[in-house]
Short mmCIF file of C-alpha atoms and ligand atoms in Angstrom, two decimals:
data_model
loop_
_atom_site.label_atom_id
_atom_site.label_comp_id
_atom_site.label_asym_id
_atom_site.label_seq_id
_atom_site.Cartn_x
_atom_site.Cartn_y
_atom_site.Cartn_z
CA UNK A 58 -81.65 13.59 -24.33
CA UNK A 59 -82.03 17.17 -23.05
CA UNK A 60 -79.70 19.68 -20.75
CA UNK A 61 -81.07 19.96 -17.06
CA UNK A 62 -79.91 22.20 -14.77
CA UNK A 63 -78.17 19.91 -12.18
CA UNK A 64 -75.81 20.34 -9.13
CA UNK A 65 -73.99 23.72 -9.06
CA UNK A 66 -76.04 24.97 -11.49
CA UNK A 67 -73.99 22.66 -14.35
CA UNK A 68 -76.12 21.39 -17.25
CA UNK A 69 -76.28 17.80 -16.99
CA UNK A 70 -77.24 15.05 -19.28
CA UNK A 71 -81.08 13.81 -18.92
CA UNK A 72 -83.36 11.08 -20.28
CA UNK A 73 -86.24 11.55 -22.34
CA UNK A 74 -87.09 8.12 -22.80
CA UNK A 75 -87.11 5.57 -20.41
CA UNK A 76 -84.18 2.67 -20.11
CA UNK A 77 -84.17 -0.60 -21.49
CA UNK A 78 -85.75 -3.35 -19.84
CA UNK A 79 -82.72 -5.26 -17.88
CA UNK A 80 -81.19 -8.07 -19.77
CA UNK A 81 -77.53 -7.94 -18.26
CA UNK A 82 -75.80 -7.36 -14.63
CA UNK A 83 -72.48 -6.20 -14.94
CA UNK A 84 -69.65 -6.11 -12.33
CA UNK A 85 -67.08 -3.30 -12.04
CA UNK A 86 -68.48 -0.09 -14.13
CA UNK A 87 -65.17 1.39 -14.48
CA UNK A 88 -63.99 3.36 -17.19
CA UNK A 89 -62.75 0.61 -19.32
CA UNK A 90 -66.56 -0.79 -19.69
CA UNK A 91 -68.05 2.19 -20.34
CA UNK A 92 -66.19 3.12 -22.82
CA UNK A 93 -66.08 -0.78 -24.47
CA UNK A 94 -69.23 -3.62 -23.92
CA UNK A 95 -71.36 -0.62 -22.81
CA UNK A 96 -70.93 0.82 -26.10
CA UNK A 97 -71.25 -2.14 -28.26
CA UNK A 98 -74.29 -2.93 -25.82
CA UNK A 99 -75.81 0.97 -26.65
CA UNK A 100 -75.04 0.12 -30.58
CA UNK A 101 -77.33 -3.20 -30.31
CA UNK A 102 -79.87 -1.20 -28.45
CA UNK A 103 -79.76 2.03 -30.76
CA UNK A 104 -80.18 -0.53 -34.05
CA UNK A 105 -82.28 -3.09 -32.62
CA UNK A 106 -83.51 -2.77 -29.36
CA UNK A 107 -84.34 -5.36 -27.25
CA UNK A 108 -84.28 -5.82 -23.28
CA UNK A 109 -80.26 -5.39 -22.76
CA UNK A 110 -80.02 -2.70 -20.33
CA UNK A 111 -77.66 -2.96 -18.28
CA UNK A 112 -77.54 -2.82 -14.29
CA UNK A 113 -74.11 -1.88 -13.54
CA UNK A 114 -73.10 -3.13 -9.87
CA UNK A 115 -69.79 -1.47 -8.19
CA UNK A 116 -68.36 -3.68 -5.77
CA UNK A 117 -66.55 -1.22 -3.75
CA UNK A 118 -66.67 2.56 -4.16
CA UNK A 119 -70.52 4.56 -4.47
CA UNK A 120 -68.51 7.14 -6.74
CA UNK A 121 -69.63 6.42 -10.35
CA UNK A 122 -73.34 5.67 -9.29
CA UNK A 123 -73.44 9.11 -7.48
CA UNK A 124 -71.95 10.62 -10.78
CA UNK A 125 -74.75 8.65 -12.72
CA UNK A 126 -77.72 9.10 -10.77
CA UNK A 127 -77.09 13.10 -11.45
CA UNK A 128 -77.55 12.43 -15.21
CA UNK A 129 -80.15 9.63 -15.59
CA UNK A 130 -77.17 6.87 -16.12
CA UNK A 131 -75.95 8.51 -19.22
CA UNK A 132 -72.60 9.57 -20.40
CA UNK A 133 -70.64 11.03 -22.55
CA UNK A 134 -67.73 8.28 -24.54
CA UNK A 135 -64.92 10.95 -26.42
CA UNK A 136 -63.14 9.42 -29.29
CA UNK A 137 -59.66 10.71 -29.11
CA UNK A 138 -57.32 10.73 -32.08
CA UNK A 139 -54.94 12.99 -33.38
CA UNK A 140 -56.98 14.41 -36.16
CA UNK A 141 -59.84 15.21 -33.41
CA UNK A 142 -62.11 14.28 -31.29
CA UNK A 143 -65.58 12.35 -31.25
CA UNK A 144 -68.29 12.52 -28.49
CA UNK A 145 -71.14 10.61 -28.06
CA UNK A 146 -73.93 10.14 -25.52
CA UNK A 147 -74.11 5.98 -24.29
CA UNK A 148 -77.93 5.15 -23.14
CA UNK A 149 -77.35 1.36 -22.22
CA UNK A 150 -77.08 1.56 -18.39
CA UNK A 151 -80.20 1.13 -17.00
CA UNK A 152 -79.52 1.23 -13.06
CA UNK A 153 -76.51 1.30 -10.85
CA UNK A 154 -76.09 -0.73 -7.56
CA UNK A 155 -73.10 -0.03 -4.76
CA UNK A 156 -72.87 -3.75 -3.41
CA UNK A 157 -71.87 -2.88 0.24
CA UNK A 158 -74.76 -0.68 0.93
CA UNK A 159 -77.40 -3.91 -0.25
CA UNK A 160 -75.50 -6.97 -1.15
CA UNK A 161 -78.93 -9.09 -0.87
CA UNK A 162 -80.37 -6.89 -3.43
CA UNK A 163 -77.96 -7.83 -5.69
CA UNK A 164 -78.44 -11.36 -5.40
CA UNK A 165 -82.52 -10.63 -6.19
CA UNK A 166 -81.06 -8.97 -9.10
CA UNK A 167 -78.91 -11.92 -10.70
CA UNK A 168 -82.13 -14.17 -10.07
CA UNK A 169 -84.47 -11.91 -12.27
CA UNK A 170 -85.29 -14.44 -15.02
CA UNK A 171 -84.68 -11.86 -17.61
CA UNK A 172 -81.23 -11.41 -16.77
CA UNK A 173 -79.66 -13.49 -19.05
CA UNK A 174 -75.96 -12.09 -19.00
CA UNK A 175 -73.48 -11.57 -16.11
CA UNK A 176 -70.37 -9.53 -17.60
CA UNK A 177 -67.44 -8.39 -15.46
CA UNK A 178 -64.76 -6.53 -15.54
CA UNK A 179 -63.35 -6.08 -12.29
CA UNK A 180 -59.34 -6.26 -12.96
CA UNK A 181 -57.08 -9.28 -12.63
CA UNK A 182 -57.08 -8.62 -8.94
CA UNK A 183 -60.90 -8.98 -8.52
CA UNK A 184 -60.85 -12.90 -9.22
CA UNK A 185 -59.21 -13.45 -5.58
CA UNK A 186 -56.90 -16.14 -7.06
CA UNK A 187 -53.40 -17.20 -7.33
CA UNK A 188 -51.92 -15.93 -10.49
CA UNK A 189 -49.56 -17.90 -10.90
CA UNK A 190 -51.47 -21.01 -10.21
CA UNK A 191 -55.01 -20.00 -10.97
CA UNK A 192 -56.63 -21.46 -8.25
CA UNK A 193 -58.91 -19.70 -5.58
CA UNK A 194 -57.28 -17.93 -2.91
CA UNK A 195 -58.88 -19.06 -0.02
CA UNK A 196 -57.45 -16.98 2.21
CA UNK A 197 -58.48 -14.16 0.52
CA UNK A 198 -60.50 -12.09 3.07
CA UNK A 199 -63.71 -11.75 0.83
CA UNK A 200 -63.56 -15.34 -0.05
CA UNK A 201 -63.46 -16.29 3.83
CA UNK A 202 -66.44 -13.84 4.08
CA UNK A 203 -68.55 -14.78 1.59
CA UNK A 204 -67.95 -18.60 2.31
CA UNK A 205 -69.69 -17.95 5.99
CA UNK A 206 -72.01 -15.38 4.37
CA UNK A 207 -73.28 -16.22 0.90
CA UNK A 208 -76.77 -14.20 1.49
CA UNK A 209 -74.66 -10.68 1.70
CA UNK A 210 -71.50 -11.63 -0.49
CA UNK A 211 -68.48 -9.47 -1.12
CA UNK A 212 -66.80 -10.48 -3.90
CA UNK A 213 -67.59 -11.41 -7.42
CA UNK A 214 -67.19 -15.09 -7.42
CA UNK A 215 -69.21 -14.91 -4.17
CA UNK A 216 -72.16 -13.20 -5.99
CA UNK A 217 -72.07 -15.30 -8.76
CA UNK A 218 -72.42 -18.50 -6.56
CA UNK A 219 -75.25 -16.88 -4.63
CA UNK A 220 -77.11 -15.86 -8.05
CA UNK A 221 -76.49 -19.32 -9.41
CA UNK A 222 -77.41 -21.00 -6.08
CA UNK A 223 -80.89 -18.93 -6.15
CA UNK A 224 -81.83 -20.01 -9.64
CA UNK A 225 -80.87 -23.68 -8.82
CA UNK A 226 -83.14 -23.60 -5.90
CA UNK A 227 -86.08 -21.80 -7.81
CA UNK A 228 -85.47 -24.14 -10.98
CA UNK A 229 -84.45 -21.00 -13.53
CA UNK A 230 -81.47 -21.82 -16.00
CA UNK A 231 -78.26 -20.08 -14.90
CA UNK A 232 -77.38 -16.95 -17.10
CA UNK A 233 -74.12 -16.77 -18.74
CA UNK A 234 -70.80 -15.35 -17.21
CA UNK A 235 -68.82 -13.26 -19.79
CA UNK A 236 -65.66 -12.22 -18.07
CA UNK A 237 -64.20 -9.23 -19.74
CA UNK A 238 -60.75 -8.76 -18.11
CA UNK A 239 -57.02 -9.30 -19.51
CA UNK A 240 -56.72 -13.04 -18.30
CA UNK A 241 -55.88 -15.84 -20.63
CA UNK A 242 -58.61 -18.26 -21.24
CA UNK A 243 -60.35 -15.62 -19.07
CA UNK A 244 -63.90 -17.69 -19.27
CA UNK A 245 -61.88 -21.02 -17.95
CA UNK A 246 -60.35 -19.34 -15.27
CA UNK A 247 -63.48 -17.66 -13.79
CA UNK A 248 -65.18 -20.92 -14.41
CA UNK A 249 -62.83 -22.83 -11.98
CA UNK A 250 -63.09 -20.23 -9.70
CA UNK A 251 -67.03 -20.55 -9.00
CA UNK A 252 -66.72 -24.05 -9.15
CA UNK A 253 -64.09 -24.36 -6.54
CA UNK A 254 -65.67 -21.84 -4.48
CA UNK A 255 -69.46 -23.39 -5.33
CA UNK A 256 -68.08 -27.00 -4.09
CA UNK A 257 -66.81 -25.78 -0.63
CA UNK A 258 -70.75 -24.54 -0.49
CA UNK A 259 -72.61 -27.57 -1.99
CA UNK A 260 -71.60 -29.97 -3.81
CA UNK A 261 -74.68 -30.39 -5.76
CA UNK A 262 -74.78 -26.91 -6.65
CA UNK A 263 -71.44 -27.41 -7.80
CA UNK A 264 -72.37 -30.34 -10.21
CA UNK A 265 -75.52 -28.30 -11.68
CA UNK A 266 -73.24 -25.30 -12.39
CA UNK A 267 -70.74 -27.35 -13.93
CA UNK A 268 -73.53 -29.14 -16.22
CA UNK A 269 -75.46 -25.96 -17.09
CA UNK A 270 -73.35 -22.69 -16.83
CA UNK A 271 -71.98 -21.17 -19.95
CA UNK A 272 -68.39 -19.07 -19.40
CA UNK A 273 -67.41 -17.91 -23.16
CA UNK A 274 -63.86 -16.49 -22.80
CA UNK A 275 -63.03 -13.20 -24.37
CA UNK A 276 -60.36 -11.06 -25.75
CA UNK A 277 -60.99 -7.35 -24.96
CA UNK A 278 -59.27 -4.47 -26.27
CA UNK A 279 -59.40 -0.80 -25.99
CA UNK A 280 -56.93 1.61 -24.60
CA UNK A 281 -58.81 3.72 -21.80
CA UNK A 282 -56.96 6.00 -19.84
CA UNK A 283 -58.62 7.19 -16.56
CA UNK A 284 -60.96 10.35 -16.68
CA UNK A 285 -58.93 13.32 -15.60
CA UNK A 286 -60.45 16.64 -14.37
CA UNK A 287 -59.71 18.01 -17.40
CA UNK A 288 -61.27 15.54 -19.45
CA UNK A 289 -63.97 16.84 -17.65
CA UNK A 290 -63.71 20.36 -18.48
CA UNK A 291 -62.40 20.30 -21.98
CA UNK A 292 -65.79 18.43 -22.37
CA UNK A 293 -67.79 20.79 -21.01
CA UNK A 294 -66.32 23.27 -22.75
CA UNK A 295 -66.83 21.53 -26.09
CA UNK A 296 -70.78 20.43 -25.18
CA UNK A 297 -71.83 22.77 -22.54
CA UNK A 298 -72.75 19.24 -20.28
CA UNK A 299 -71.08 18.44 -17.22
CA UNK A 300 -70.21 14.85 -17.25
CA UNK A 301 -68.03 13.72 -14.32
CA UNK A 302 -68.74 10.18 -15.60
CA UNK A 303 -67.45 10.82 -19.18
CA UNK A 304 -64.77 8.17 -20.27
CA UNK A 305 -62.10 8.97 -22.95
CA UNK A 306 -60.90 6.17 -25.13
CA UNK A 307 -58.80 5.40 -28.61
CA UNK A 308 -60.55 5.10 -31.99
CA UNK A 309 -59.44 1.35 -31.91
CA UNK A 310 -61.51 -1.52 -30.33
CA UNK A 311 -61.60 -5.41 -30.90
CA UNK A 312 -63.89 -8.03 -29.35
CA UNK A 313 -63.20 -11.39 -29.91
CA UNK A 314 -66.14 -13.69 -28.06
CA UNK A 315 -66.36 -17.81 -27.53
CA UNK A 316 -69.94 -18.32 -29.16
CA UNK A 317 -70.72 -20.32 -25.93
CA UNK A 318 -74.13 -19.25 -24.66
CA UNK A 319 -76.63 -20.62 -21.87
CA UNK A 320 -79.70 -18.78 -24.08
CA UNK A 321 -79.85 -15.59 -25.98
CA UNK A 322 -77.54 -13.05 -26.09
CA UNK A 323 -77.38 -9.26 -27.87
CA UNK A 324 -76.22 -9.20 -31.25
CA UNK A 325 -73.16 -7.83 -30.50
CA UNK A 326 -71.42 -8.74 -33.98
CA UNK A 327 -74.03 -6.38 -35.35
CA UNK A 328 -71.95 -3.61 -33.12
CA UNK A 329 -68.54 -5.39 -34.88
CA UNK A 330 -67.43 -7.94 -32.35
CA UNK A 331 -66.19 -11.25 -33.49
CA UNK A 332 -67.63 -14.79 -32.62
CA UNK A 333 -65.37 -17.28 -32.85
CA UNK A 334 -65.14 -21.04 -31.35
CA UNK A 335 -61.99 -20.31 -29.70
CA UNK A 336 -60.81 -17.49 -28.36
CA UNK A 337 -56.89 -18.48 -27.05
CA UNK A 338 -55.07 -17.45 -29.92
CA UNK A 339 -56.32 -14.02 -30.38
CA UNK A 340 -55.87 -13.56 -26.19
CA UNK A 341 -52.65 -14.70 -26.25
CA UNK A 342 -51.62 -12.30 -29.35
CA UNK A 343 -53.37 -9.63 -27.12
CA UNK A 344 -51.83 -10.09 -23.45
CA UNK A 345 -48.31 -10.81 -24.78
CA UNK A 346 -48.31 -8.18 -27.47
CA UNK A 347 -50.24 -5.10 -26.35
CA UNK A 348 -50.08 -5.62 -22.59
CA UNK A 349 -46.53 -7.40 -21.94
CA UNK A 350 -45.24 -4.47 -23.99
CA UNK A 351 -47.62 -1.66 -22.48
CA UNK A 352 -46.54 -3.09 -18.76
CA UNK A 353 -42.53 -2.97 -19.90
CA UNK A 354 -43.12 0.32 -21.19
CA UNK A 355 -44.85 1.23 -17.90
CA UNK A 356 -42.09 0.36 -15.48
CA UNK A 357 -38.94 1.50 -17.84
CA UNK A 358 -40.78 4.91 -18.70
CA UNK A 359 -41.74 5.87 -15.40
CA UNK A 360 -38.53 5.14 -14.14
CA UNK A 361 -37.06 7.30 -16.95
CA UNK A 362 -39.48 9.93 -16.27
CA UNK A 363 -41.93 9.32 -18.66
CA UNK A 364 -45.40 10.09 -17.80
CA UNK A 365 -47.65 8.81 -20.49
CA UNK A 366 -47.26 5.54 -23.04
CA UNK A 367 -47.59 8.60 -26.06
CA UNK A 368 -44.16 10.15 -24.45
CA UNK A 369 -42.24 6.95 -23.79
CA UNK A 370 -43.26 5.42 -27.09
CA UNK A 371 -42.58 8.60 -28.97
CA UNK A 372 -38.81 8.18 -28.01
CA UNK A 373 -37.31 6.53 -30.77
CA UNK A 374 -34.61 4.43 -28.47
CA UNK A 375 -38.30 3.03 -26.62
CA UNK A 376 -39.98 2.44 -29.93
CA UNK A 377 -36.86 0.13 -31.33
CA UNK A 378 -36.82 -1.60 -28.17
CA UNK A 379 -40.28 -2.26 -28.06
CA UNK A 380 -40.14 -3.32 -31.91
CA UNK A 381 -37.35 -5.65 -30.75
CA UNK A 382 -39.59 -7.24 -28.27
CA UNK A 383 -42.43 -8.26 -30.66
CA UNK A 384 -39.61 -9.23 -33.67
CA UNK A 385 -37.29 -11.17 -31.34
CA UNK A 386 -39.38 -12.19 -28.04
CA UNK A 387 -42.75 -12.29 -28.31
CA UNK A 388 -44.12 -12.88 -31.75
CA UNK A 389 -41.62 -16.38 -32.04
CA UNK A 390 -44.19 -17.64 -29.34
CA UNK A 391 -47.85 -17.01 -30.76
CA UNK A 392 -49.83 -19.09 -32.96
CA UNK A 393 -51.32 -17.35 -35.67
CA UNK A 394 -54.70 -16.41 -34.73
CA UNK A 395 -57.79 -16.60 -37.53
CA UNK A 396 -57.76 -13.50 -39.52
CA UNK A 397 -55.10 -11.62 -37.98
CA UNK A 398 -51.46 -10.43 -39.39
CA UNK A 399 -49.16 -10.18 -36.71
CA UNK A 400 -46.67 -8.13 -37.99
CA UNK A 401 -49.21 -5.28 -39.05
CA UNK A 402 -50.96 -6.22 -35.81
CA UNK A 403 -47.80 -4.97 -34.07
CA UNK A 404 -47.06 -2.10 -36.34
CA UNK A 405 -50.78 -0.94 -35.32
CA UNK A 406 -50.11 -0.91 -31.59
CA UNK A 407 -46.99 1.45 -31.90
CA UNK A 408 -49.05 3.76 -33.53
CA UNK A 409 -52.10 3.46 -30.61
CA UNK A 410 -49.48 3.45 -28.07
CA UNK A 411 -47.70 6.99 -29.85
CA UNK A 412 -51.33 8.47 -30.45
CA UNK A 413 -50.57 12.09 -28.18
CA UNK A 414 -54.16 12.69 -28.13
CA UNK A 415 -54.94 9.73 -25.23
CA UNK A 416 -52.64 10.62 -22.00
CA UNK A 417 -52.18 7.41 -20.87
CA UNK A 418 -50.32 7.23 -17.69
CA UNK A 419 -47.19 4.89 -16.94
CA UNK A 420 -48.34 4.97 -13.42
CA UNK A 421 -51.62 3.77 -13.87
CA UNK A 422 -50.61 0.77 -16.64
CA UNK A 423 -47.75 0.15 -13.81
CA UNK A 424 -50.39 -0.91 -11.20
CA UNK A 425 -50.99 -4.38 -9.74
CA UNK A 426 -47.86 -5.80 -11.55
CA UNK A 427 -47.86 -8.92 -9.05
CA UNK A 428 -51.74 -9.66 -10.78
CA UNK A 429 -50.01 -8.68 -14.36
CA UNK A 430 -47.02 -9.79 -15.04
CA UNK A 431 -47.61 -13.73 -15.13
CA UNK A 432 -50.14 -13.38 -18.31
CA UNK A 433 -48.27 -10.39 -19.81
CA UNK A 434 -44.83 -11.10 -19.48
CA UNK A 435 -43.62 -14.37 -17.36
CA UNK A 436 -45.11 -16.90 -19.91
CA UNK A 437 -43.39 -15.34 -22.97
CA UNK A 438 -40.31 -15.75 -20.84
CA UNK A 439 -40.92 -19.27 -19.95
CA UNK A 440 -41.38 -20.34 -23.33
CA UNK A 441 -38.24 -18.42 -25.20
CA UNK A 442 -36.41 -20.01 -22.24
CA UNK A 443 -37.94 -23.65 -22.79
CA UNK A 444 -36.77 -22.87 -26.28
CA UNK A 445 -33.26 -22.07 -25.73
CA UNK A 446 -33.67 -18.30 -26.24
CA UNK A 447 -32.64 -15.61 -23.46
CA UNK A 448 -35.69 -13.20 -23.51
CA UNK A 449 -32.88 -9.98 -22.46
CA UNK A 450 -35.38 -7.48 -23.42
CA UNK A 451 -38.14 -8.92 -21.19
CA UNK A 452 -35.95 -9.65 -18.75
CA UNK A 453 -35.32 -6.11 -18.65
CA UNK A 454 -38.94 -5.34 -18.04
CA UNK A 455 -39.38 -7.65 -15.47
CA UNK A 456 -35.72 -5.95 -13.52
CA UNK A 457 -37.59 -2.77 -13.98
CA UNK A 458 -40.52 -3.51 -12.29
CA UNK A 459 -38.21 -5.05 -9.43
CA UNK A 460 -36.45 -1.66 -9.24
CA UNK A 461 -40.35 -0.01 -9.38
CA UNK A 462 -41.84 -1.98 -6.45
CA UNK A 463 -38.56 -1.27 -4.27
CA UNK A 464 -40.54 2.35 -3.97
CA UNK A 465 -37.95 4.89 -4.98
CA UNK A 466 -37.31 6.37 -8.60
CA UNK A 467 -34.12 7.48 -10.42
CA UNK A 468 -34.57 10.74 -8.69
CA UNK A 469 -34.42 9.51 -5.16
CA UNK A 470 -38.21 10.59 -5.08
CA UNK A 471 -41.33 7.68 -3.63
CA UNK A 472 -42.95 5.72 -6.02
CA UNK A 473 -46.98 5.43 -5.42
CA UNK A 474 -46.67 1.90 -5.95
CA UNK A 475 -50.40 0.42 -6.20
CA UNK A 476 -50.16 -3.05 -5.88
CA UNK A 477 -52.31 -6.06 -3.28
CA UNK A 478 -48.33 -7.46 -2.50
CA UNK A 479 -46.96 -3.94 -2.53
CA UNK A 480 -45.75 -4.14 0.99
CA UNK A 481 -44.68 -7.89 0.97
CA UNK A 482 -42.46 -6.73 -2.31
CA UNK A 483 -40.87 -3.55 -0.70
CA UNK A 484 -40.35 -5.67 2.47
CA UNK A 485 -38.39 -8.04 0.82
CA UNK A 486 -36.51 -5.65 -1.02
CA UNK A 487 -35.58 -3.45 1.78
CA UNK A 488 -34.70 -6.76 3.92
CA UNK A 489 -32.02 -7.85 0.88
CA UNK A 490 -28.92 -6.54 0.43
CA UNK A 491 -27.13 -7.00 -3.34
CA UNK A 492 -29.26 -7.05 -6.38
CA UNK A 493 -28.77 -11.02 -6.27
CA UNK A 494 -30.35 -11.31 -3.16
CA UNK A 495 -32.82 -8.88 -4.07
CA UNK A 496 -34.03 -10.52 -7.26
CA UNK A 497 -33.86 -13.80 -5.34
CA UNK A 498 -36.08 -12.73 -2.82
CA UNK A 499 -38.85 -11.41 -5.22
CA UNK A 500 -38.37 -14.90 -7.20
CA UNK A 501 -39.63 -16.47 -4.13
CA UNK A 502 -43.06 -14.88 -4.31
CA UNK A 503 -44.91 -18.03 -5.18
CA UNK A 504 -48.22 -16.10 -6.11
CA UNK A 505 -46.11 -14.25 -8.87
CA UNK A 506 -43.38 -16.86 -9.94
CA UNK A 507 -44.26 -20.65 -10.97
CA UNK A 508 -41.39 -22.66 -9.32
CA UNK A 509 -40.17 -23.70 -12.48
CA UNK A 510 -39.21 -19.94 -13.63
CA UNK A 511 -38.03 -19.19 -10.03
CA UNK A 512 -35.58 -21.64 -10.35
CA UNK A 513 -34.33 -21.43 -13.84
CA UNK A 514 -30.77 -20.52 -13.14
CA UNK A 515 -30.86 -18.67 -16.89
CA UNK A 516 -33.23 -16.36 -15.46
CA UNK A 517 -31.94 -15.40 -12.13
CA UNK A 518 -28.91 -14.37 -13.84
CA UNK A 519 -30.26 -12.59 -16.72
CA UNK A 520 -32.42 -10.34 -14.15
CA UNK A 521 -29.77 -9.68 -11.84
CA UNK A 522 -27.81 -8.64 -14.50
CA UNK A 523 -30.53 -6.41 -16.24
CA UNK A 524 -31.48 -4.98 -12.74
CA UNK A 525 -27.40 -4.25 -11.93
CA UNK A 526 -27.52 -2.42 -14.95
CA UNK A 527 -30.46 -0.23 -14.50
CA UNK A 528 -29.23 0.73 -11.19
CA UNK A 529 -25.32 1.42 -12.45
CA UNK A 530 -26.47 3.32 -16.04
CA UNK A 531 -30.31 4.34 -15.43
CA UNK A 532 -32.96 3.03 -17.74
CA UNK A 533 -32.33 5.26 -20.50
CA UNK A 534 -28.67 4.37 -21.05
CA UNK A 535 -29.54 0.92 -20.43
CA UNK A 536 -32.29 0.82 -23.04
CA UNK A 537 -29.38 2.41 -25.88
CA UNK A 538 -27.04 -0.32 -24.63
CA UNK A 539 -29.96 -2.87 -25.33
CA UNK A 540 -30.95 -1.61 -28.37
CA UNK A 541 -26.84 -1.07 -29.67
CA UNK A 542 -26.13 -4.46 -28.44
C1 CS2 B 53 -53.50 -1.64 -19.70
C2 CS2 B 53 -54.87 -1.98 -19.91
O1 CS2 B 53 -53.63 -0.76 -17.31
C3 CS2 B 53 -53.19 -1.63 -17.96
O2 CS2 B 53 -52.72 -2.67 -17.41
O3 CS2 B 53 -51.94 -2.35 -20.00
O4 CS2 B 53 -55.63 -1.50 -19.33
C4 CS2 B 53 -55.05 -1.87 -21.86
O5 CS2 B 53 -54.91 -0.30 -21.82
C5 CS2 B 53 -56.17 -2.44 -22.40
O6 CS2 B 53 -55.85 -3.97 -21.51
C6 CS2 B 53 -56.03 -2.22 -24.18
O7 CS2 B 53 -57.24 -3.23 -24.56
#
């Protein structure tokens, strides 16, 4: 690695060795990918070599490609702990593509023999499915486009099927597809979507995929806030390198992977990944304990005026609220994952949230609630109700989400709500009068709420009650009353 004068006379990273030969195609080169699987693969490449270079594909924006192109696709990962920070340069990305610029080139790339794996971090909404049912959303504009133009897809699902179709016709083995997104049984969800799409293209192709392709499920975990200009500046001050593609993340990382691959794979276990026969229990633990409380703290915290998770979780009342969610409403619904102590796991989570070196915005986590709530909170609520328990804390979190997507915060200021259904949700709330009407109108959104939960009178009553308390008292006082009840 050497220092070269790049754009604007700034020192940029540059490679002195050639990048590793491409063996992995990754969709979604965002911060989480660069702080997580790209680092596991970099560890393997540094220690053991191999043809596991990553070709990263952005489905929308050229920004990351442009930033990395200036620095030989190298970037800095900054590990932030309260005790200090560690920087490392990551070298596992060999090339970066922007799909809309030349979708055909991506389909070509997917049919290269040496490409054994396709990994994805495309966020929940990138799956073009209905979160409540898990079925392909046939009304999604990218799916409609891709079914007509499979040689030039737009969606990840379209690209996967186009690449597999190419290999099928050429008599090649399929690649293994590894979802690294926060969805329950993410491998099975993706497999179902790929097969539903392939059946609409060619039934024989769908049969071949069904018999031959592999979709291992994974549990992925590392808190990775969006990189800010301040992060880039601080890095330049400490290293002398201007690196707009840098990522910041917490020290903790965990990757649990179902060991079900078509052919060879990187020895990620050498970098600490856990290979298991079933990921389900680990995934449920992580989605409900971490992502469920992350979303709860995001909506309640944002409305109460907290900018970061560290700020809100260092407030003793919100910390007590979070501990209560785990103890009373979440842990009782969880099977015991192999090798995990659930109480210690939750204690560790609170410490991770309270790490003040990580500036993880409540607003960032609050994004895409319509895509996140079903697997993070609503499933847990349904299980509690089925056990005759009213999960008041989680209902309070859902009521805060409804308040949040209404678009006005407690100071009367507009909220920049980012969600594929933001417009629909706001329209429903604006058209409704009373708290009862507002809550009922939102429960009718079937992409989010399955009919059993939507028609549960106990859930409705608890949501309306929680919504009214937030409206009347504000979030801080509502949390106080809840933890002291
Ligand atoms: C967060 C996740 O933005 C969010 O929705 O809850 O990105 C979370 O930080 C990761 O899943 C942690 O592994």
